C-alpha cells in the first residue's frame, strides 16, 4: 500500500501508547500494528523517517488519520536505511 497522509486532519494523542507491529511498516507503505486490543492500519510519522519496522517490533502510537495509526519506532535496533 502507499502512504495515506493526505489533507485529512492528523489527530495527535495526548498520551502516546505502545503497540506491536504485525505487518511490515516502511516509508510510503502502510502496515499494521496491534494496539488497543485489535490490529490497525499504521504508518510512520513523520512520514520521512527512514526505518523499516518488522513484526514484533514495538512502536509508539502518537496519533491517527482516519483509522490509520501514526507510529514511531520505540526500540533502538530498528533497521535504518
Tab-separated table of C-alpha atoms in Angstrom:
chain	number	residue	atom	x	y	z
A	1	UNK	CA	0.000	0.000	0.000
A	2	UNK	CA	1.093	3.583	-0.470
A	3	UNK	CA	1.285	6.296	2.121
A	4	UNK	CA	-2.015	7.814	3.111
A	5	UNK	CA	-1.158	11.108	4.791
A	6	UNK	CA	-3.429	13.444	2.920
A	7	UNK	CA	-5.338	16.590	3.645
A	8	UNK	CA	-7.244	14.722	6.369
A	9	UNK	CA	-6.605	16.161	9.798
A	10	UNK	CA	-3.976	14.449	11.914
A	11	UNK	CA	-5.329	13.778	15.376
A	12	UNK	CA	-2.478	13.704	17.910
A	13	UNK	CA	-2.898	11.629	21.061
A	14	UNK	CA	-2.158	13.489	24.305
A	15	UNK	CA	-0.685	10.302	25.808
A	16	UNK	CA	1.224	8.016	23.460
A	17	UNK	CA	0.564	4.278	23.720
A	18	UNK	CA	2.727	1.289	22.886
A	19	UNK	CA	1.859	-1.023	20.009
A	20	UNK	CA	3.406	-4.070	18.327
A	21	UNK	CA	3.978	-4.359	14.580
A	22	UNK	CA	2.122	-7.255	12.941
A	23	UNK	CA	2.790	-6.346	9.287
A	24	UNK	CA	5.915	-4.567	7.963
A	25	UNK	CA	5.803	-0.770	8.063
A	26	UNK	CA	8.235	1.295	5.993
A	27	UNK	CA	8.316	4.754	4.423
A	28	UNK	CA	5.423	5.213	1.998
A	29	UNK	CA	3.975	1.838	2.989
A	30	UNK	CA	1.069	1.186	5.346
A	31	UNK	CA	1.454	-1.858	7.585
A	32	UNK	CA	-0.430	-2.994	10.680
A	33	UNK	CA	0.068	-2.742	14.433
A	34	UNK	CA	-1.646	-4.407	17.352
A	35	UNK	CA	-2.834	-1.820	19.858
A	36	UNK	CA	-5.993	-1.191	21.844
A	37	UNK	CA	-6.871	-4.936	21.777
A	38	UNK	CA	-7.012	-5.230	17.968
A	39	UNK	CA	-4.896	-4.605	14.859
A	40	UNK	CA	-4.976	-1.331	12.943
A	41	UNK	CA	-3.507	0.048	9.732
A	42	UNK	CA	-0.406	2.056	10.634
A	43	UNK	CA	2.241	4.205	9.017
A	44	UNK	CA	5.387	6.004	10.082
A	45	UNK	CA	5.106	9.517	11.440
A	46	UNK	CA	6.586	11.779	10.391
A	47	UNK	CA	6.452	10.113	7.010
A	48	UNK	CA	10.085	10.969	6.211
A	49	UNK	CA	11.508	8.572	8.836
A	50	UNK	CA	13.951	6.182	7.196
A	51	UNK	CA	13.288	2.994	9.155
A	52	UNK	CA	11.712	-0.375	8.495
A	53	UNK	CA	9.561	-1.825	11.251
A	54	UNK	CA	9.213	-5.607	11.308
A	55	UNK	CA	6.661	-7.888	13.002
A	56	UNK	CA	7.057	-7.882	16.804
A	57	UNK	CA	8.909	-4.525	16.829
A	58	UNK	CA	7.447	-2.173	19.397
A	59	UNK	CA	6.194	1.261	18.374
A	60	UNK	CA	4.832	4.387	19.994
A	61	UNK	CA	1.378	5.332	18.716
A	62	UNK	CA	1.346	9.127	18.544
A	63	UNK	CA	-1.824	9.887	16.604
A	64	UNK	CA	-4.111	8.880	13.777
A	65	UNK	CA	-5.500	9.888	10.403
A	66	UNK	CA	-8.921	8.335	9.980
A	67	UNK	CA	-8.452	4.790	11.280
A	68	UNK	CA	-4.745	4.656	10.408
A	69	UNK	CA	-2.455	4.937	13.427
A	70	UNK	CA	0.670	7.093	13.214
A	71	UNK	CA	3.666	5.377	14.769
A	72	UNK	CA	7.305	5.936	15.653
A	73	UNK	CA	9.953	3.314	16.471
A	74	UNK	CA	10.339	2.522	20.160
A	75	UNK	CA	13.371	0.233	20.067
A	76	UNK	CA	16.812	1.460	19.069
A	77	UNK	CA	17.577	-1.624	16.958
A	78	UNK	CA	15.091	-0.771	14.172
A	79	UNK	CA	16.631	-1.138	10.725
A	80	UNK	CA	17.615	2.228	9.237
A	81	UNK	CA	18.421	2.868	5.586
